CSV table of C-alpha atoms in Angstrom, one decimal:
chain,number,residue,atom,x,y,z
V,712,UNK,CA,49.2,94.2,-12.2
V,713,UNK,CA,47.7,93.2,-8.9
V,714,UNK,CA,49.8,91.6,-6.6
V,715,UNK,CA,49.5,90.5,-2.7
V,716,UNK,CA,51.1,92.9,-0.3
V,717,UNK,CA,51.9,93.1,3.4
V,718,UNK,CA,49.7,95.8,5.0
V,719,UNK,CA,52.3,98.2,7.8
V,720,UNK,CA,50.4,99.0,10.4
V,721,UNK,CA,53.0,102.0,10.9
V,722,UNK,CA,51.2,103.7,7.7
V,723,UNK,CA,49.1,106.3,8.2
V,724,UNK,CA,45.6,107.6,6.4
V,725,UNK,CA,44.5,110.7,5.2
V,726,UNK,CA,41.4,110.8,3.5
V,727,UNK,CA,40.9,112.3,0.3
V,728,UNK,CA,38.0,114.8,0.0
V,729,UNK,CA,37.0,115.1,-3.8
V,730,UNK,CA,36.4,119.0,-3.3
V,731,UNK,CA,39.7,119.4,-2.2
V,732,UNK,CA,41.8,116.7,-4.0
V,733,UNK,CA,42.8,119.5,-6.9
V,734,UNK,CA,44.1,122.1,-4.7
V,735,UNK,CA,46.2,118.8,-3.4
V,736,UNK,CA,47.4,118.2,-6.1
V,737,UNK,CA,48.3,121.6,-7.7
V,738,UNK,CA,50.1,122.5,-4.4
V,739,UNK,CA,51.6,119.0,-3.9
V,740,UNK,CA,50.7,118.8,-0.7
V,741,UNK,CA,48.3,118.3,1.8
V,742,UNK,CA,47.7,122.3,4.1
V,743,UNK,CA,46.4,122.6,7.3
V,744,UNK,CA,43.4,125.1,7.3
V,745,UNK,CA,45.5,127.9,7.7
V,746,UNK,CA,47.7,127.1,5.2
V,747,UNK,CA,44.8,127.1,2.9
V,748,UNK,CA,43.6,130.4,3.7
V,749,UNK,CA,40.8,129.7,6.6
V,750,UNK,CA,41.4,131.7,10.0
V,751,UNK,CA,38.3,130.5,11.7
V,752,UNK,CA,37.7,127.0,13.0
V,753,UNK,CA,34.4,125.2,13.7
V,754,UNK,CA,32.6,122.5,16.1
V,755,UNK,CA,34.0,119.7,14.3
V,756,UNK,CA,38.0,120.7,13.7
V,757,UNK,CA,40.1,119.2,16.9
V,758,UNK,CA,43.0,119.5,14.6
V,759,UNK,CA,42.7,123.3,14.6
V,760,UNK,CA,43.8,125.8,12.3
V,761,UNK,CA,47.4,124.3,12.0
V,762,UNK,CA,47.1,120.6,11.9
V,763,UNK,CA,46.4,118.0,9.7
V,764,UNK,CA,44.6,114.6,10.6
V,765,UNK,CA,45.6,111.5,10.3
V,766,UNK,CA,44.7,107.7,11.7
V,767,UNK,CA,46.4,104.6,11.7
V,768,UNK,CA,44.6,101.1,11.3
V,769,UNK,CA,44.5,99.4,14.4
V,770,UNK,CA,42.1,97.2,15.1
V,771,UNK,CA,41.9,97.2,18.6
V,772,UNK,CA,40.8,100.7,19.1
V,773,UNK,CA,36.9,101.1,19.9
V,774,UNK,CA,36.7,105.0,19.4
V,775,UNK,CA,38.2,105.2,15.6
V,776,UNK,CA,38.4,107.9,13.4
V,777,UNK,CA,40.0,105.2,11.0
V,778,UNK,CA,36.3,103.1,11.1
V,779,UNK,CA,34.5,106.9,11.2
V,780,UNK,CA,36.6,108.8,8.4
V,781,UNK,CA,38.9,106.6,6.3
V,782,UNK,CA,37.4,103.2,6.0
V,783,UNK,CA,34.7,104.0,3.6
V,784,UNK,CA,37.1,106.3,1.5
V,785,UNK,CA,39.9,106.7,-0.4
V,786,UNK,CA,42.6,108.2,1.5
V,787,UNK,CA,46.4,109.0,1.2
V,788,UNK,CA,48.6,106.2,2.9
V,789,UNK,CA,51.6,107.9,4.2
V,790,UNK,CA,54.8,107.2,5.3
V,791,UNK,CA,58.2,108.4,6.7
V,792,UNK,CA,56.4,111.0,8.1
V,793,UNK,CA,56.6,112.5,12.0
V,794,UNK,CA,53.8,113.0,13.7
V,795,UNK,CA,51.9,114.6,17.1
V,796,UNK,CA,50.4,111.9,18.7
V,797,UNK,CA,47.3,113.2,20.2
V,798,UNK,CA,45.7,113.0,24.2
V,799,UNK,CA,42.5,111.1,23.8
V,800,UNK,CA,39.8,112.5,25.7
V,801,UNK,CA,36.8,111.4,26.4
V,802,UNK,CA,35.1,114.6,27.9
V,803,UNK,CA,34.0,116.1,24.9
V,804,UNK,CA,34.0,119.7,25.9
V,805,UNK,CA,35.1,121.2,22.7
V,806,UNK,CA,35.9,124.9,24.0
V,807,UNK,CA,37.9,123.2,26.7
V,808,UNK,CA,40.2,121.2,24.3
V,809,UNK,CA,40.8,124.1,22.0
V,810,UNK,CA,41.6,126.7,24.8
V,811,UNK,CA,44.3,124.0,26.0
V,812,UNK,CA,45.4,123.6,22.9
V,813,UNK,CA,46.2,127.4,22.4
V,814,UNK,CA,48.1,127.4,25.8
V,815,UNK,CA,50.0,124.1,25.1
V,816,UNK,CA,50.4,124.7,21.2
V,817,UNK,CA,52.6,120.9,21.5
V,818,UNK,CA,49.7,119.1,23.2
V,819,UNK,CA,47.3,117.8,21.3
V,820,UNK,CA,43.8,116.6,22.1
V,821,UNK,CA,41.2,114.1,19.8
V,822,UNK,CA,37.9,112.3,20.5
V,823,UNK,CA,40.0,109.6,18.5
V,824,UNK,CA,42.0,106.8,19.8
V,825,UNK,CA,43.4,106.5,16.6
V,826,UNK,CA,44.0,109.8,15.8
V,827,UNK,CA,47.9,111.6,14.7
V,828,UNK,CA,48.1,114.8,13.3
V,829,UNK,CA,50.6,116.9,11.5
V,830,UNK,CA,52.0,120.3,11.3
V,831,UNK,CA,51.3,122.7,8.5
V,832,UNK,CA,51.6,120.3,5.4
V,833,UNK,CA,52.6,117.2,4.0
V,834,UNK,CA,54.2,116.9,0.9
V,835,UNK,CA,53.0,114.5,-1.3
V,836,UNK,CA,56.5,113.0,-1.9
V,837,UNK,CA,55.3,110.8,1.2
V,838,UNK,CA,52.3,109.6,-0.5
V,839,UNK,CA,53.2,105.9,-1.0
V,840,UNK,CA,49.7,104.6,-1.7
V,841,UNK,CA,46.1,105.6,-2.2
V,842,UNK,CA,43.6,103.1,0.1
V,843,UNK,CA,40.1,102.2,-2.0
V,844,UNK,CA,36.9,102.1,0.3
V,845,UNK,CA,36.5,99.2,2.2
V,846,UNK,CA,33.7,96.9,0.6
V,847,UNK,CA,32.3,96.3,4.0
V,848,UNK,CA,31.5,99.9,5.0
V,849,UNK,CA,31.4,101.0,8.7
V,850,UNK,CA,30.0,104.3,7.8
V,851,UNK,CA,28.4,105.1,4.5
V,852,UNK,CA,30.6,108.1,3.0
V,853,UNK,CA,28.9,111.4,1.4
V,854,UNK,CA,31.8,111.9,-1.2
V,855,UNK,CA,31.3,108.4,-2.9
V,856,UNK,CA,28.7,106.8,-4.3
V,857,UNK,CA,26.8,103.8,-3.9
V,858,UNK,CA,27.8,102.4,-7.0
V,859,UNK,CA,29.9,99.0,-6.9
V,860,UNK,CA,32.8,101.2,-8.1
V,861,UNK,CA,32.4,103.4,-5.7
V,862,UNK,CA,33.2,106.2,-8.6
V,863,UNK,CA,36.7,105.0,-9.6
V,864,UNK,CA,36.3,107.2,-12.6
V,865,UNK,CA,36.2,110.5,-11.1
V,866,UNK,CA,39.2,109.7,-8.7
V,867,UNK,CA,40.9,109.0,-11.6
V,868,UNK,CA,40.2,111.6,-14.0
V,869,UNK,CA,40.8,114.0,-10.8
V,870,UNK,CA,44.1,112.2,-10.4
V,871,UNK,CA,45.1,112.7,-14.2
V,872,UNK,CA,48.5,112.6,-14.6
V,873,UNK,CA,49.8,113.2,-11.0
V,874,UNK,CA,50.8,110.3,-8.6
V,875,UNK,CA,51.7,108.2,-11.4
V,876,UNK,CA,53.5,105.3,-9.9
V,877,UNK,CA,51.6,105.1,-6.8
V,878,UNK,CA,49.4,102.4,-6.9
V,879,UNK,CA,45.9,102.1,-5.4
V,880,UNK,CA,46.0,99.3,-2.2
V,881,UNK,CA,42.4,97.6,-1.2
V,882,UNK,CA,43.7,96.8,2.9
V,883,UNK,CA,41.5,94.1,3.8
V,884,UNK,CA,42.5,91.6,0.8
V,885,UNK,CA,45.7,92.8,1.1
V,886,UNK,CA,46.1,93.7,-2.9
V,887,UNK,CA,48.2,96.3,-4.4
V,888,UNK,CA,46.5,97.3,-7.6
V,889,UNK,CA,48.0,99.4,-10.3
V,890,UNK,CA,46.3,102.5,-11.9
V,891,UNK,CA,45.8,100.7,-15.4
V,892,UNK,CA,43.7,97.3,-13.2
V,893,UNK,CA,42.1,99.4,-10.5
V,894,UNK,CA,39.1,100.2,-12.2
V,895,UNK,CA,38.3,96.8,-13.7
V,896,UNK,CA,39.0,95.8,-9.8
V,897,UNK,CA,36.7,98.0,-8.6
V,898,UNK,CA,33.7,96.7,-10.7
V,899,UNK,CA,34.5,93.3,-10.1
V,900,UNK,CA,35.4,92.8,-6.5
């Protein structure tokens, strides 16, 4: 069934890595670094070794992680969840950020507008929907492919059994899209 949903901008995004998705699944839930067994951090992890990013869709926001990371992916959309709403900075002085971040372990900093993060894990009990790439891509993604599907049949084999009554949502049309349509949806839209 596909039906016509209101999107809540409260929801936010997680975006699903393919190379990860199993451990997600067999832990049922989503780990911070740390949680998954890394102790050292690089150039590109504001979230550090115990957080977990998220965005929200707002469309007013210039500097996005939403438009940079979730938009052309799939990704969890979660709810009922709390959240550290992060500092935005503009200086992008990496060291600086992360040496705050050890001194004030409550603040945290992003190079996002958009961005939230969590601490430690989220179970996937507040997994209330999984977001399809946008058709119109802001940034082309390196996990999917260029295919119209955009590889709808990995996601789901990968899926399997797990996350059964969650249903797949393409945002901009608005559409919730159940697991036994999504697929014909996705070579058709």
């Amino acid at each position: 069934m596909i039906k016509k949903i209101a999107i809540n901008p409260d929801w936010f995004y997680h975006r699903i890595q393919l190379e990860k998705l199993d451990d997600i699944l067999n832990t049922g839930a989503i780990l911070s670094r740390r949680k998954q067994g890394y102790q050292k951090m690089n150039h590109t992890t504001w979230n550090g070794l115990d957080y977990i990013s998220l965005a929200k869709r707002e469309e007013s926001v210039w500097n996005s992680s939403y438009r940079r990371f979730i938009s052309s992916s799939y990704a969890f959309i979660l709810a009922g969840i709390s959240v550290n709403n992060t500092k935005y900075i503009e200086d992008y002085n990496y060291e600086l950020w992360c040496k705050l971040s050890r001194l004030f372990p409550s603040k945290r900093f992003s190079p996002y507008e958009d961005e939230y993060q969590v601490k430690d894990e989220i179970s996937l009990d507040a997994v209330i929907g999984i977001k399809i790439p946008d058709k119109e891509k802001d940034f082309s993604s390196v996990e999917f492919y260029k295919e119209k599907d955009c590889a709808i049949d990995i996601v789901l084999n990968m899926i399997g059994s797990n996350l059964e009554s969650v249903p797949f949502i393409d945002i901009n049309e608005e559409l919730q899209i159940d697991r036994c349509d999504i697929k014909k949806y996705m070579k058709n839209r």
